[in-house]
Each structure stands twice: as structure tokens, then as C-alpha cells.
mmCIF file with all atom_site columns, C-alpha atoms in Angstrom:
data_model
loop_
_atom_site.group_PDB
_atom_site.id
_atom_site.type_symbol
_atom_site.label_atom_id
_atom_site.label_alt_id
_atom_site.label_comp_id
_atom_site.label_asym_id
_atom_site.label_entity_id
_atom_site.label_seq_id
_atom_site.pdbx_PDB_ins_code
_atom_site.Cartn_x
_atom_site.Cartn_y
_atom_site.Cartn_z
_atom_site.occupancy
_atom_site.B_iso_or_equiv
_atom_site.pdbx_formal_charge
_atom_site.auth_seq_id
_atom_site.auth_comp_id
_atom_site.auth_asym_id
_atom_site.auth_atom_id
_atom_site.pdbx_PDB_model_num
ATOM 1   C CA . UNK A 1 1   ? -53.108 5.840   -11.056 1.00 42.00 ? 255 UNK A CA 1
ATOM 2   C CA . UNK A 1 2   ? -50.077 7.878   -10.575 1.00 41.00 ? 256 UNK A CA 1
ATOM 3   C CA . UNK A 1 3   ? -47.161 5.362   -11.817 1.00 42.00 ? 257 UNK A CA 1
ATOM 4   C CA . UNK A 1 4   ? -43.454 6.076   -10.476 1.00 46.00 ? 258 UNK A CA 1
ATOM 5   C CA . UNK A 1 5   ? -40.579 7.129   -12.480 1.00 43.00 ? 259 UNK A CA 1
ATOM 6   C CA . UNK A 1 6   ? -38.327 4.347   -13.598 1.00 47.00 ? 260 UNK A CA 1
ATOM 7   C CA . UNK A 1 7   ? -36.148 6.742   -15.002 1.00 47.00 ? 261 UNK A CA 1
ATOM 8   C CA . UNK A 1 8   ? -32.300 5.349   -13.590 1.00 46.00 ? 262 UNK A CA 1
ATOM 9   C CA . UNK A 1 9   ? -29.533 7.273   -11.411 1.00 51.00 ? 263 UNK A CA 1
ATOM 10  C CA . UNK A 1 10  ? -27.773 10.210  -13.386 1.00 49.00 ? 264 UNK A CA 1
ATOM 11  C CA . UNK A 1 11  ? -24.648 7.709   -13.200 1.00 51.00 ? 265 UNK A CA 1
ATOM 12  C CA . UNK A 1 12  ? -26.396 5.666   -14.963 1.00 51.00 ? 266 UNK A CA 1
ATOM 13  C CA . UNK A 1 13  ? -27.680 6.742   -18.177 1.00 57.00 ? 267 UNK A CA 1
ATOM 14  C CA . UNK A 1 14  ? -24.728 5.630   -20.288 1.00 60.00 ? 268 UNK A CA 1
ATOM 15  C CA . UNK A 1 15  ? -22.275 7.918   -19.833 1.00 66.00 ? 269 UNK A CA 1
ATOM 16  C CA . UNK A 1 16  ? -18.509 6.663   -18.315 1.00 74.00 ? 270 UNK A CA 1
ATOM 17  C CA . UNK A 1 17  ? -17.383 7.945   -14.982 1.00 74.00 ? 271 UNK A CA 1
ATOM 18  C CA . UNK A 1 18  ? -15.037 10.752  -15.063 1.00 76.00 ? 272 UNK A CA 1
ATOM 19  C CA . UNK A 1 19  ? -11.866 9.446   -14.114 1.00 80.00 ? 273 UNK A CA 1
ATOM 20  C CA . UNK A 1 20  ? -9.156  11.878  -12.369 1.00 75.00 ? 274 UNK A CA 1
ATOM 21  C CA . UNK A 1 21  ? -5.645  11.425  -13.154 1.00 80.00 ? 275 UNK A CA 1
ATOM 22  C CA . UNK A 1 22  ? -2.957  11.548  -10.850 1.00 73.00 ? 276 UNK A CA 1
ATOM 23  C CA . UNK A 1 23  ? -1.924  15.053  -11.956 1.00 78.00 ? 277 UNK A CA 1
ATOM 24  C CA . UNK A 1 24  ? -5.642  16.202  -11.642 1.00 73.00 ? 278 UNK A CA 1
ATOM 25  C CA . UNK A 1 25  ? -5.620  15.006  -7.850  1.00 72.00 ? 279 UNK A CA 1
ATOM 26  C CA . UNK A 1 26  ? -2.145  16.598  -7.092  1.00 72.00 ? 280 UNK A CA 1
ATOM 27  C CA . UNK A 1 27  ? -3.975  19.820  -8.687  1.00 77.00 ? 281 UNK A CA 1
ATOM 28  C CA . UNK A 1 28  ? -6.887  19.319  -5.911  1.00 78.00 ? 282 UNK A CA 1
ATOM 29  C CA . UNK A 1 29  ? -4.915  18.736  -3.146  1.00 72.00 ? 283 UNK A CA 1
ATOM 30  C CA . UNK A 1 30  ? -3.049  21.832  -3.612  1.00 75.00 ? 284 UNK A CA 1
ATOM 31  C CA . UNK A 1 31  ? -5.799  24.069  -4.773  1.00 78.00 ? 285 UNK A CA 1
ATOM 32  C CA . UNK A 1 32  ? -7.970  23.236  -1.277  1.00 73.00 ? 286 UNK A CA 1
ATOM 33  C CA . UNK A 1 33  ? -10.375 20.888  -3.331  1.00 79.00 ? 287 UNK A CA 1
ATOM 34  C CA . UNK A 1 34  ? -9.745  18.373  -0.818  1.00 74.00 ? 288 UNK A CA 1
ATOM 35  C CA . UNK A 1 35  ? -10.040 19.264  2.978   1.00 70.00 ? 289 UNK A CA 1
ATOM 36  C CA . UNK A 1 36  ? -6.383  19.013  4.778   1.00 71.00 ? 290 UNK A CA 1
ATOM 37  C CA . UNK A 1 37  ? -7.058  15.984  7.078   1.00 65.00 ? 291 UNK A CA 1
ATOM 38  C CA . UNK A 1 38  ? -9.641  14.001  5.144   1.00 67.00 ? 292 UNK A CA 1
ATOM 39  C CA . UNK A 1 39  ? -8.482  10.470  4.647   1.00 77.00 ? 293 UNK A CA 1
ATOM 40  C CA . UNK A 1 40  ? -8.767  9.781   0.906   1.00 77.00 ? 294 UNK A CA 1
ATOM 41  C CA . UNK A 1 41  ? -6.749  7.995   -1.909  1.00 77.00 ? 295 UNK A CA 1
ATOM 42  C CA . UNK A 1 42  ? -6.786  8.028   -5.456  1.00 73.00 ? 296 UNK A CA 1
ATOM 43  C CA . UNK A 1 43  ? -7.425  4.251   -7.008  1.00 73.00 ? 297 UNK A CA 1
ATOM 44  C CA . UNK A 1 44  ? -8.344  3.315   -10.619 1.00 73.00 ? 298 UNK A CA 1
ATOM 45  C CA . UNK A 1 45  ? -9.647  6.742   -11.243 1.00 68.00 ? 299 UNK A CA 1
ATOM 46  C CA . UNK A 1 46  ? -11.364 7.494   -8.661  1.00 73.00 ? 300 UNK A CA 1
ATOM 47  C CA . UNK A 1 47  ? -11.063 8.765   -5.079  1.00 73.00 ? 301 UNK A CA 1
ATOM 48  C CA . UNK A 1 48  ? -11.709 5.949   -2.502  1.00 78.00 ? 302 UNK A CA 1
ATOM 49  C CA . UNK A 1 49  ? -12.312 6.960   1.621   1.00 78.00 ? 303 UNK A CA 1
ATOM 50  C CA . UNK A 1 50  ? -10.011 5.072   3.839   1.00 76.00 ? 304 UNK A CA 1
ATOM 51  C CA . UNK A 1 51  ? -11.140 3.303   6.505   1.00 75.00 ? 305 UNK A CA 1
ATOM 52  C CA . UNK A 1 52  ? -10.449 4.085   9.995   1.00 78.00 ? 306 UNK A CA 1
ATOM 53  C CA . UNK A 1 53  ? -8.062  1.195   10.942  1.00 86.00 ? 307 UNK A CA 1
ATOM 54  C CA . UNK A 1 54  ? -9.026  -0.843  13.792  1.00 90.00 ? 308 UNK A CA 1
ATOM 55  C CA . UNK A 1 55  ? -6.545  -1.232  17.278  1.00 94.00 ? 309 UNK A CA 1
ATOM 56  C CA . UNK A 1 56  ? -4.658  -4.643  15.989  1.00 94.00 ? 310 UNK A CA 1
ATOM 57  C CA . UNK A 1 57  ? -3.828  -3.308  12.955  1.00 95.00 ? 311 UNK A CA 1
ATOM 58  C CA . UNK A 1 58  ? -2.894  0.228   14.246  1.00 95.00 ? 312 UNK A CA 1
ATOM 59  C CA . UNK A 1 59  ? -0.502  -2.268  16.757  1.00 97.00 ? 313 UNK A CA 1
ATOM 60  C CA . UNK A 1 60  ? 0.971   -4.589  14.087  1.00 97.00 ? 314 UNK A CA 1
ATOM 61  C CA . UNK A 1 61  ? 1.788   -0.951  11.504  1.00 97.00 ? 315 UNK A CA 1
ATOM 62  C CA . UNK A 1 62  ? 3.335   0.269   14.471  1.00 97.00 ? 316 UNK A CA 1
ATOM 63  C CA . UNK A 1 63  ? 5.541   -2.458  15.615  1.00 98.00 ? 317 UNK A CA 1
ATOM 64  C CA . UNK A 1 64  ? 6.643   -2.741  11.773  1.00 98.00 ? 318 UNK A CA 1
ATOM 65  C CA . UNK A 1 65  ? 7.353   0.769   11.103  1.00 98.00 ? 319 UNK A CA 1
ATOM 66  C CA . UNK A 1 66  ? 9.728   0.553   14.714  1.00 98.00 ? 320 UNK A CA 1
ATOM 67  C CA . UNK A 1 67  ? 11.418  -2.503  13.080  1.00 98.00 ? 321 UNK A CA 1
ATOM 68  C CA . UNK A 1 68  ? 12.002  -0.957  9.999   1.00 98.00 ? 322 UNK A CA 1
ATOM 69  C CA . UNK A 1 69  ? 12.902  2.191   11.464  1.00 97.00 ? 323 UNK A CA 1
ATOM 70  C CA . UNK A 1 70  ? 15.979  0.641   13.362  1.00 97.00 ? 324 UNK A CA 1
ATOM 71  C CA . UNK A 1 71  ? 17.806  -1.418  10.796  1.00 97.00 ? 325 UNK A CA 1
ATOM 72  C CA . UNK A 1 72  ? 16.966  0.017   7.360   1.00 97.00 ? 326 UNK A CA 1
ATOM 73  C CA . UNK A 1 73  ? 20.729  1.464   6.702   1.00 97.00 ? 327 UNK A CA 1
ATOM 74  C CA . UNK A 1 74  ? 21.587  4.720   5.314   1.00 96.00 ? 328 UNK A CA 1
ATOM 75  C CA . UNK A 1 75  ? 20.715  5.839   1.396   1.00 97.00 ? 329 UNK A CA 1
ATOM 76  C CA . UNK A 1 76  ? 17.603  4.510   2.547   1.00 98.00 ? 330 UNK A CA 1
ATOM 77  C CA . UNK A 1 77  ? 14.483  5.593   4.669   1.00 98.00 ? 331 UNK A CA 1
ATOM 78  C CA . UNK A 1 78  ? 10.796  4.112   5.925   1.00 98.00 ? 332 UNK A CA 1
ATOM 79  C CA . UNK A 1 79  ? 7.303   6.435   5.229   1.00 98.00 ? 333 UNK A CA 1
ATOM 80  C CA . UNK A 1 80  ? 4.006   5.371   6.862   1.00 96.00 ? 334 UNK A CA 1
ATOM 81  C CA . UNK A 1 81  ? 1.034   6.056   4.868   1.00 93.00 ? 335 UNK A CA 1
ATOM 82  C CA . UNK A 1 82  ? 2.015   8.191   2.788   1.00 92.00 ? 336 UNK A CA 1
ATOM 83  C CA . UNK A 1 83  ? 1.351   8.727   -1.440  1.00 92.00 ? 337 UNK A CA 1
ATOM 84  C CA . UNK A 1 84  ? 3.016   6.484   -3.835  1.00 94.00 ? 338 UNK A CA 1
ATOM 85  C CA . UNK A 1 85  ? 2.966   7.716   -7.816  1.00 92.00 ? 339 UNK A CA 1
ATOM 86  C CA . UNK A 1 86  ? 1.633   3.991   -8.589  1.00 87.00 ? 340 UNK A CA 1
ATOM 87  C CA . UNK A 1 87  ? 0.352   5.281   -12.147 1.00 80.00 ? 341 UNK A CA 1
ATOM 88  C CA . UNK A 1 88  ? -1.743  7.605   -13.706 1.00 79.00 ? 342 UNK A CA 1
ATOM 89  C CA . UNK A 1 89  ? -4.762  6.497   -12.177 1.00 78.00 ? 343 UNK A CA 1
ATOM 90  C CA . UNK A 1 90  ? -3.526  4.870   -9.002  1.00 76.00 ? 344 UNK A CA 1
ATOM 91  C CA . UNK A 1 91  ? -1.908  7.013   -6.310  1.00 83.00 ? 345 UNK A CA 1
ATOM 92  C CA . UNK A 1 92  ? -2.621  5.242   -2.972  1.00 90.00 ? 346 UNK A CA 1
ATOM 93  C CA . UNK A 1 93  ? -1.224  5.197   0.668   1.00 91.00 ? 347 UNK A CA 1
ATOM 94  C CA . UNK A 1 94  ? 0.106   2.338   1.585   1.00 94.00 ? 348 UNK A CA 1
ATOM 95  C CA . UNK A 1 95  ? 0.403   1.250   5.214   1.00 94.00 ? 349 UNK A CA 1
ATOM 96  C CA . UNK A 1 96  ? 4.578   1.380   5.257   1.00 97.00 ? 350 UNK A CA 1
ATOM 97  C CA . UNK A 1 97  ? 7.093   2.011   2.627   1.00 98.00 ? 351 UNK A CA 1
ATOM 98  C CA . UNK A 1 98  ? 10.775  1.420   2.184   1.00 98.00 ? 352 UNK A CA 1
ATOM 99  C CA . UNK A 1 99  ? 11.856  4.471   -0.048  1.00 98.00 ? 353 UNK A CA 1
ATOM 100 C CA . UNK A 1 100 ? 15.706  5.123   -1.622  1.00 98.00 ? 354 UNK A CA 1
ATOM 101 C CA . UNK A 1 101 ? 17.398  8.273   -1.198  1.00 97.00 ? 355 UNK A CA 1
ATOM 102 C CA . UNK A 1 102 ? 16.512  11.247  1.864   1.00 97.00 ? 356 UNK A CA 1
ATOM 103 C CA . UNK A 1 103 ? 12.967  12.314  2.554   1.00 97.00 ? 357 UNK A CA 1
ATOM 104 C CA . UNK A 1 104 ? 14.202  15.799  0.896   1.00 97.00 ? 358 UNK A CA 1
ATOM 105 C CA . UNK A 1 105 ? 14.839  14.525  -2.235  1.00 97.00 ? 359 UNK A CA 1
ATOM 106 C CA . UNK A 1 106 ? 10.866  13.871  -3.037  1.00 97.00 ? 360 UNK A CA 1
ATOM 107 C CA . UNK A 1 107 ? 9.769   17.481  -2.044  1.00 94.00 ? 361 UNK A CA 1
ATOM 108 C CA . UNK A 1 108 ? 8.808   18.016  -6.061  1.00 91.00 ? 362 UNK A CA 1
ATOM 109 C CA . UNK A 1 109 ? 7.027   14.787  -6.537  1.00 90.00 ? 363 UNK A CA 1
ATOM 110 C CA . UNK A 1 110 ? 5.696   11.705  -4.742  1.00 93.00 ? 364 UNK A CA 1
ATOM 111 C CA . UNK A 1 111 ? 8.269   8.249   -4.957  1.00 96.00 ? 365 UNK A CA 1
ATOM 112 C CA . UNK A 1 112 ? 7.195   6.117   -7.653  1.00 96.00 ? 366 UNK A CA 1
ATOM 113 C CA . UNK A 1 113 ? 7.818   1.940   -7.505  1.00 96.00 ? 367 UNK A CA 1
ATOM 114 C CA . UNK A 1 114 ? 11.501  2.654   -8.752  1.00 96.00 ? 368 UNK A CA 1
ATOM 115 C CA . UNK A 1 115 ? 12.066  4.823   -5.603  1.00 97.00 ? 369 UNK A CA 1
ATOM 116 C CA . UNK A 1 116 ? 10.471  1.774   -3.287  1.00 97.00 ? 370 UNK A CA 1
ATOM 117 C CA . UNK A 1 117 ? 12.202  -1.486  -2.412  1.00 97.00 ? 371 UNK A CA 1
ATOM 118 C CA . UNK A 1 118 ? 9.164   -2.539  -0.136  1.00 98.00 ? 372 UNK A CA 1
ATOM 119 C CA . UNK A 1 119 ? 5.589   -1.671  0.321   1.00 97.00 ? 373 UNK A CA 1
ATOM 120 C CA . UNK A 1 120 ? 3.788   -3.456  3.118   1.00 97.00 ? 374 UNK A CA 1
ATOM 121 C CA . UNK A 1 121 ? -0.097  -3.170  4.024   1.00 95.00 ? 375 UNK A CA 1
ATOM 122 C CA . UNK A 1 122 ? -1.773  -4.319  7.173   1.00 96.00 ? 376 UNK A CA 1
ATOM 123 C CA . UNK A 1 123 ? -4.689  -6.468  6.255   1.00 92.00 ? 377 UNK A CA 1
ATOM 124 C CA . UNK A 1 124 ? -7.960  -7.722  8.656   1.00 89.00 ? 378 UNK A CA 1
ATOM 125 C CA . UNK A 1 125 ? -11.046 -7.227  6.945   1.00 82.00 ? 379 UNK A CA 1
ATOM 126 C CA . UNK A 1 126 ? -9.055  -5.940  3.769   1.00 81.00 ? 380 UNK A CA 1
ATOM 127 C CA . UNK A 1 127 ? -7.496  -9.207  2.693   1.00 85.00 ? 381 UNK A CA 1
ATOM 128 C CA . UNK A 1 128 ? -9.461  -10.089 0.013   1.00 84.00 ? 382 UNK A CA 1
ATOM 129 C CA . UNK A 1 129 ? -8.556  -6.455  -1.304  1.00 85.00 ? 383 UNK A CA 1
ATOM 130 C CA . UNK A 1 130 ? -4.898  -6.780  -0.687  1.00 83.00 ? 384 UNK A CA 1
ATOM 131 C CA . UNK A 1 131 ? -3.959  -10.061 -1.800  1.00 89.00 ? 385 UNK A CA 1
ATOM 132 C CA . UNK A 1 132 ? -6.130  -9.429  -5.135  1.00 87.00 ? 386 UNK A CA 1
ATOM 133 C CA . UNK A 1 133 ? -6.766  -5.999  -6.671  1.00 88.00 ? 387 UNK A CA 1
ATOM 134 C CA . UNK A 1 134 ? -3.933  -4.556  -4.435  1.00 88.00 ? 388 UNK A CA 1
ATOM 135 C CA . UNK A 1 135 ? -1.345  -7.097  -5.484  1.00 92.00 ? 389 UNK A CA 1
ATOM 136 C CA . UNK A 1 136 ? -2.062  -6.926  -9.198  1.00 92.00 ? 390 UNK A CA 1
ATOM 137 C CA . UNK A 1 137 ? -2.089  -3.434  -9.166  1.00 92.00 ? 391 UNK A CA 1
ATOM 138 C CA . UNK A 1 138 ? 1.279   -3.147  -7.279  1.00 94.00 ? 392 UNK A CA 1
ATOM 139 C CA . UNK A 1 139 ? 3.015   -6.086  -9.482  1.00 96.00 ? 393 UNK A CA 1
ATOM 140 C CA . UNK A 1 140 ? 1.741   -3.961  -12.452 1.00 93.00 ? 394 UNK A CA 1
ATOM 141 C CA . UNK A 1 141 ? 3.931   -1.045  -11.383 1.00 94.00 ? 395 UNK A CA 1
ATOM 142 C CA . UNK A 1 142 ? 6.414   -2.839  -11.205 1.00 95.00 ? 396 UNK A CA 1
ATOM 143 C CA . UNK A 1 143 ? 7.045   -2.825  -6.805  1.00 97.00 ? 397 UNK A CA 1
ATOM 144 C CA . UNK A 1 144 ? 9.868   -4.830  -6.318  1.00 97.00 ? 398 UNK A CA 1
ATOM 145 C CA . UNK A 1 145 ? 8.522   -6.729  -3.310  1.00 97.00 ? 399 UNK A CA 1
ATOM 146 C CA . UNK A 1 146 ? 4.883   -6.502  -1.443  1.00 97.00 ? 400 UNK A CA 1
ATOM 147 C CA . UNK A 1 147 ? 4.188   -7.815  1.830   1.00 98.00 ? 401 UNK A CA 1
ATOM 148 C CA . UNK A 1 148 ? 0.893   -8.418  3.295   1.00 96.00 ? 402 UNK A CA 1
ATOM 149 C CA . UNK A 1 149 ? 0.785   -8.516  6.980   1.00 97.00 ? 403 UNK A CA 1
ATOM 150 C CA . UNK A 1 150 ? -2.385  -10.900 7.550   1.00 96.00 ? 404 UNK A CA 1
ATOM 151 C CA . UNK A 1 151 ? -4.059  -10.927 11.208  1.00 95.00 ? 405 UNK A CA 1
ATOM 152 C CA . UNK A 1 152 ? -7.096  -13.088 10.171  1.00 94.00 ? 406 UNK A CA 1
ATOM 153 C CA . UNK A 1 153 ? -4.072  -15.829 9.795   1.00 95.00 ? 407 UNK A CA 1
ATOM 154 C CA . UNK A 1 154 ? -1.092  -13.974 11.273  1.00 97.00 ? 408 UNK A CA 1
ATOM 155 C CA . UNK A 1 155 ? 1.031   -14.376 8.602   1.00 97.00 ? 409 UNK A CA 1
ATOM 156 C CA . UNK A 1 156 ? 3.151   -12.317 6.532   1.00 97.00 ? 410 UNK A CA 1
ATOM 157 C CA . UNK A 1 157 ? 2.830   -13.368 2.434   1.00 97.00 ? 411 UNK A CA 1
ATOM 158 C CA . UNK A 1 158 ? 5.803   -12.140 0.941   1.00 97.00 ? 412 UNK A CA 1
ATOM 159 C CA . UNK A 1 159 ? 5.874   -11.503 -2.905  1.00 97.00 ? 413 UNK A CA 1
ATOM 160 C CA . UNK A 1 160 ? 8.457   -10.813 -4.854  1.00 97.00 ? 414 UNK A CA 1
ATOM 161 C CA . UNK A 1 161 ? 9.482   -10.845 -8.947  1.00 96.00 ? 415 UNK A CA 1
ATOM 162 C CA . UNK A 1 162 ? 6.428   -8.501  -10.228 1.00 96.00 ? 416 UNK A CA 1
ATOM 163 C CA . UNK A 1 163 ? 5.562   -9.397  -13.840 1.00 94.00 ? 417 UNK A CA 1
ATOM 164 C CA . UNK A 1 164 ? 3.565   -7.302  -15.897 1.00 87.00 ? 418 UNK A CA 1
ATOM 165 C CA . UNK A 1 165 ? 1.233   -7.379  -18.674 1.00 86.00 ? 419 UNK A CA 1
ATOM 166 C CA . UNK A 1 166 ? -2.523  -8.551  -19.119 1.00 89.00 ? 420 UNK A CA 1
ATOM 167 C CA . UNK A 1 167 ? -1.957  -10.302 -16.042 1.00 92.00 ? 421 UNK A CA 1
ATOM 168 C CA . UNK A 1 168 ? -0.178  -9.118  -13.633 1.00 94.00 ? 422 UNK A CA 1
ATOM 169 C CA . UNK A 1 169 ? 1.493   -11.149 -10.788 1.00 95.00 ? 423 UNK A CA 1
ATOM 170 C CA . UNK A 1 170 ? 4.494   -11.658 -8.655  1.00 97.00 ? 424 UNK A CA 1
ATOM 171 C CA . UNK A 1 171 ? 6.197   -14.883 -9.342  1.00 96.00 ? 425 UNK A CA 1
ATOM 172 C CA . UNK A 1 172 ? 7.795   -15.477 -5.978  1.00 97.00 ? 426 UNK A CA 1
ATOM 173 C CA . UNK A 1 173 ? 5.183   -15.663 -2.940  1.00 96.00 ? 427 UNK A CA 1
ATOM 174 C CA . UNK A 1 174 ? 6.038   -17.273 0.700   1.00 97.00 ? 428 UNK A CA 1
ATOM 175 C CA . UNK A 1 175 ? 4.048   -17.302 3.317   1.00 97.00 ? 429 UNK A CA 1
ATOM 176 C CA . UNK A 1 176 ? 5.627   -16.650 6.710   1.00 98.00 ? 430 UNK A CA 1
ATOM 177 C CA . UNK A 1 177 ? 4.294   -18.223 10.229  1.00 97.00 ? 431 UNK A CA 1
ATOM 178 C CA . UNK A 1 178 ? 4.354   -16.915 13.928  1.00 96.00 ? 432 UNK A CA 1
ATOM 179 C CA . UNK A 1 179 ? 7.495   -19.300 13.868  1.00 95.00 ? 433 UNK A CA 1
ATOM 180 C CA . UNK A 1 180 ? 9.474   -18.190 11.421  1.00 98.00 ? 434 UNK A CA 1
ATOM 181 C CA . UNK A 1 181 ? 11.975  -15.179 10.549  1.00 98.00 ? 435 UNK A CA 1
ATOM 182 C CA . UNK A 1 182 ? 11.123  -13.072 7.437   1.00 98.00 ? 436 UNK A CA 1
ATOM 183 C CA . UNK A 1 183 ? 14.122  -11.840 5.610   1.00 98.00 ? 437 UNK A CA 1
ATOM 184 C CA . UNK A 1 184 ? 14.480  -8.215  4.386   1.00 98.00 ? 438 UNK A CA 1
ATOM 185 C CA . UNK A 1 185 ? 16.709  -7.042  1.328   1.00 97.00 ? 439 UNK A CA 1
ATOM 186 C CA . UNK A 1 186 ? 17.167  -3.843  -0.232  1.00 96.00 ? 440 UNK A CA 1
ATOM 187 C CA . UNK A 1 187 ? 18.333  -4.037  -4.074  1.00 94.00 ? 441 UNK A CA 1
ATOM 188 C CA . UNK A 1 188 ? 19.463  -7.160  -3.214  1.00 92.00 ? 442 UNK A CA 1
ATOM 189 C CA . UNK A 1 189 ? 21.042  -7.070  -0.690  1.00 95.00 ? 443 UNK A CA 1
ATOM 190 C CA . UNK A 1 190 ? 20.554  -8.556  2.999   1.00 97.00 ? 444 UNK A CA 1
ATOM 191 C CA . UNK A 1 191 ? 19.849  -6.043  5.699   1.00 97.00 ? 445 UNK A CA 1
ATOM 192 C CA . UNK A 1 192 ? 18.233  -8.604  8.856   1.00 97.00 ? 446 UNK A CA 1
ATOM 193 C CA . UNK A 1 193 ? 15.642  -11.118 9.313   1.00 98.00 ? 447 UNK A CA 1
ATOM 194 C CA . UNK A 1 194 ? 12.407  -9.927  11.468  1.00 98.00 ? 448 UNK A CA 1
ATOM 195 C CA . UNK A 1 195 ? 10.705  -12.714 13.796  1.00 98.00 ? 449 UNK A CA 1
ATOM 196 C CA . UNK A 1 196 ? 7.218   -12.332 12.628  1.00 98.00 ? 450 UNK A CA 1
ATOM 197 C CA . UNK A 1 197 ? 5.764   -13.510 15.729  1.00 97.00 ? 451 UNK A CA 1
ATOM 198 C CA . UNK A 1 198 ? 7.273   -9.678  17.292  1.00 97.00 ? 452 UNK A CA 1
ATOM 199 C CA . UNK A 1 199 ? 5.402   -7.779  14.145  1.00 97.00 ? 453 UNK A CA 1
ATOM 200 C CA . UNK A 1 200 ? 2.085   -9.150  15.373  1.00 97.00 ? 454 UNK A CA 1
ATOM 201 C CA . UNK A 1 201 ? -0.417  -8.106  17.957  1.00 95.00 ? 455 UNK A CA 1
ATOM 202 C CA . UNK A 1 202 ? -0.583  -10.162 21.072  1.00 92.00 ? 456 UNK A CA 1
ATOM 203 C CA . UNK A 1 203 ? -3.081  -12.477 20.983  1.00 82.00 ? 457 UNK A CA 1
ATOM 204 C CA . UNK A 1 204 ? -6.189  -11.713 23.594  1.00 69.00 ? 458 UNK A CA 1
ATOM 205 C CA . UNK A 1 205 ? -5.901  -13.797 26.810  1.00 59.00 ? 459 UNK A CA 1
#
């Protein structure tokens, strides 16, 4: 009796994964390694498809980036999806950014967390992600504030004060409502308060 082979996956057979660093994925990109147009990120090592976003949250990025684009002031300026240097491992994209200086001024390198004063991400079925892994990571680089735009309860959770270490966090976090007004400051400073009810998609009648 032929008996079948219970010999396990090559990934498998105790040796690590083979992590890629930041610099190695720059390297790809502009060797040709990775196709121009294929949606892909570099997290923890590793490069992770994105997923194809679905209508609401295409709606609620868009009405936030045409927000953002009106009143963030000069010295200052808004990117949507594109890389952040998060670490040597971690390079993702996130939904909107609010990044110092002219777009010019990054053409040698990507903005790292002391170029950003926000990073925002639209969240439906990636809440659990963005609110855990997402938020530790972020608060680990040290992103000043981190807002997660969430349509399962069409809120915005602010967070603020990043801490470091074994365990990273944010020490500030507010939840904004439909109702309410969510300020926005750049290195301090007060630039406007956004109704969060206009950021959001309109519910189906």
C-alpha cells in the first residue's frame, strides 16, 4: 500500500522567511522586479497585495482628500496612497497623508513619520487591521496623529501622543460621531474643524 508523503511545505522545514528591507524593495521597484501598476506594499518584511477598495470607502477617501485638499495651508501638502518610509521593514500606503514641505522636496526618498503630521486610513472590513497591527505599528514610528475613518460605525477614532517601546500605543484616542466636528492641527497648531457627518458616505435609502 502506497502511503503519501507527509513530508511539509518548503516554507516549512525550519528555515525563517526571507525578509526584504525597505532598501531591498526600493531596489525592486526600480529595477522592474515589480510590475508598474501592481498594487503591493511592503509590511513586516514582507510584500502584502492590497485589496481592491470597495465604492463607500473609495467615496469617504475621496471626500477626505477634497477636505484636506482645501484648507491644509501652505509649507504643507496632502498625498493619497502613496509610500511612507515607516521603518526598515514597514513601507506601506496609507489611504491619505498630511506631509511638510513641497511634493519636490521628496523626489530622493519617500517622507518618513517626521515629514507627516497626519496619516488617515479608510477602514470597512479592515478594522480589526487598522485599529490593531496598523496602529501599533504607526505609534511605533513615531506618527504624530492617526485617524481611522470607520464605516462599520461611521466614526472617525482619532489618536494622538504615539509612545514607543515593547508596547506601542497612542495615549490620546477620541472617537468622533456623525454629530460632531473633528479638529485638525498641524505641529500644533489649529487649521479647521471637519463635520464628520460630510467625510462619510451617504447612507443607502
Amino acid at each position: 500500500m502506497s502511503v503519501a508523503s507527509s513530508s511539509p511545505p518548503a516554507g516549512a522545514r525550519g528555515g525563517r522567511p526571507y525578509l526584504i528591507t525597505a532598501e531591498d524593495y526600493a531596489r525592486m521597484i526600480e529595477c522592474g522586479a515589480i510590475p508598474e501598476g501592481r498594487r503591493v506594499e511592503l509590511w513586516e518584511g514582507q510584500l502584502v497585495e492590497k485589496m481592491t477598495k470597495k465604492p463607500p470607502h473609495v467615496i469617504a477617501q475621496g471626500k477626505l482628500a477634497d477636505a484636506l485638499f482645501r484648507i491644509v495651508p501652505e509649507g504643507w501638502h496632502v498625498q493619497v496612497e502613496c509610500p511612507l518610509g515607516l521603518g526598515p521593514l514597514h513601507v506601506p500606503e496609507p489611504d491619505l497623508m498630511i506631509v511638510r514641505g513641497a511634493r519636490d522636496d521628496y523626489a530622493s526618498g519617500h517622507p518618513t513619520p517626521a515629514d507627516v503630521s497626519l496619516v488617515v486610513e479608510v477602514a470597512d472590513t479592515s478594522v480589526a487591521k487598522d485599529l490593531g497591527r496598523m496602529q501599533s505599528a504607526y505609534a511605533a514610528g513615531g506618527v504624530v496623529a492617526y485617524w481611522v475613518v470607520n464605516l462599520r460605525t461611521r466614526t472617525i477614532e482619532a489618536h494622538a501622543d504615539p509612545i514607543g517601546g515593547e508596547t506601542p500605543e497612542y495615549r490620546s484616542i477620541r472617537s468622533f460621531g456623525e454629530g460632531e466636528s473633528i479638529p485638525l492641527t498641524l505641529d500644533g497648531r489649529f487649521i479647521a474643524e471637519l463635520p464628520v457627518a460630510s467625510l462619510l458616505p451617504a447612507v443607502a435609502g
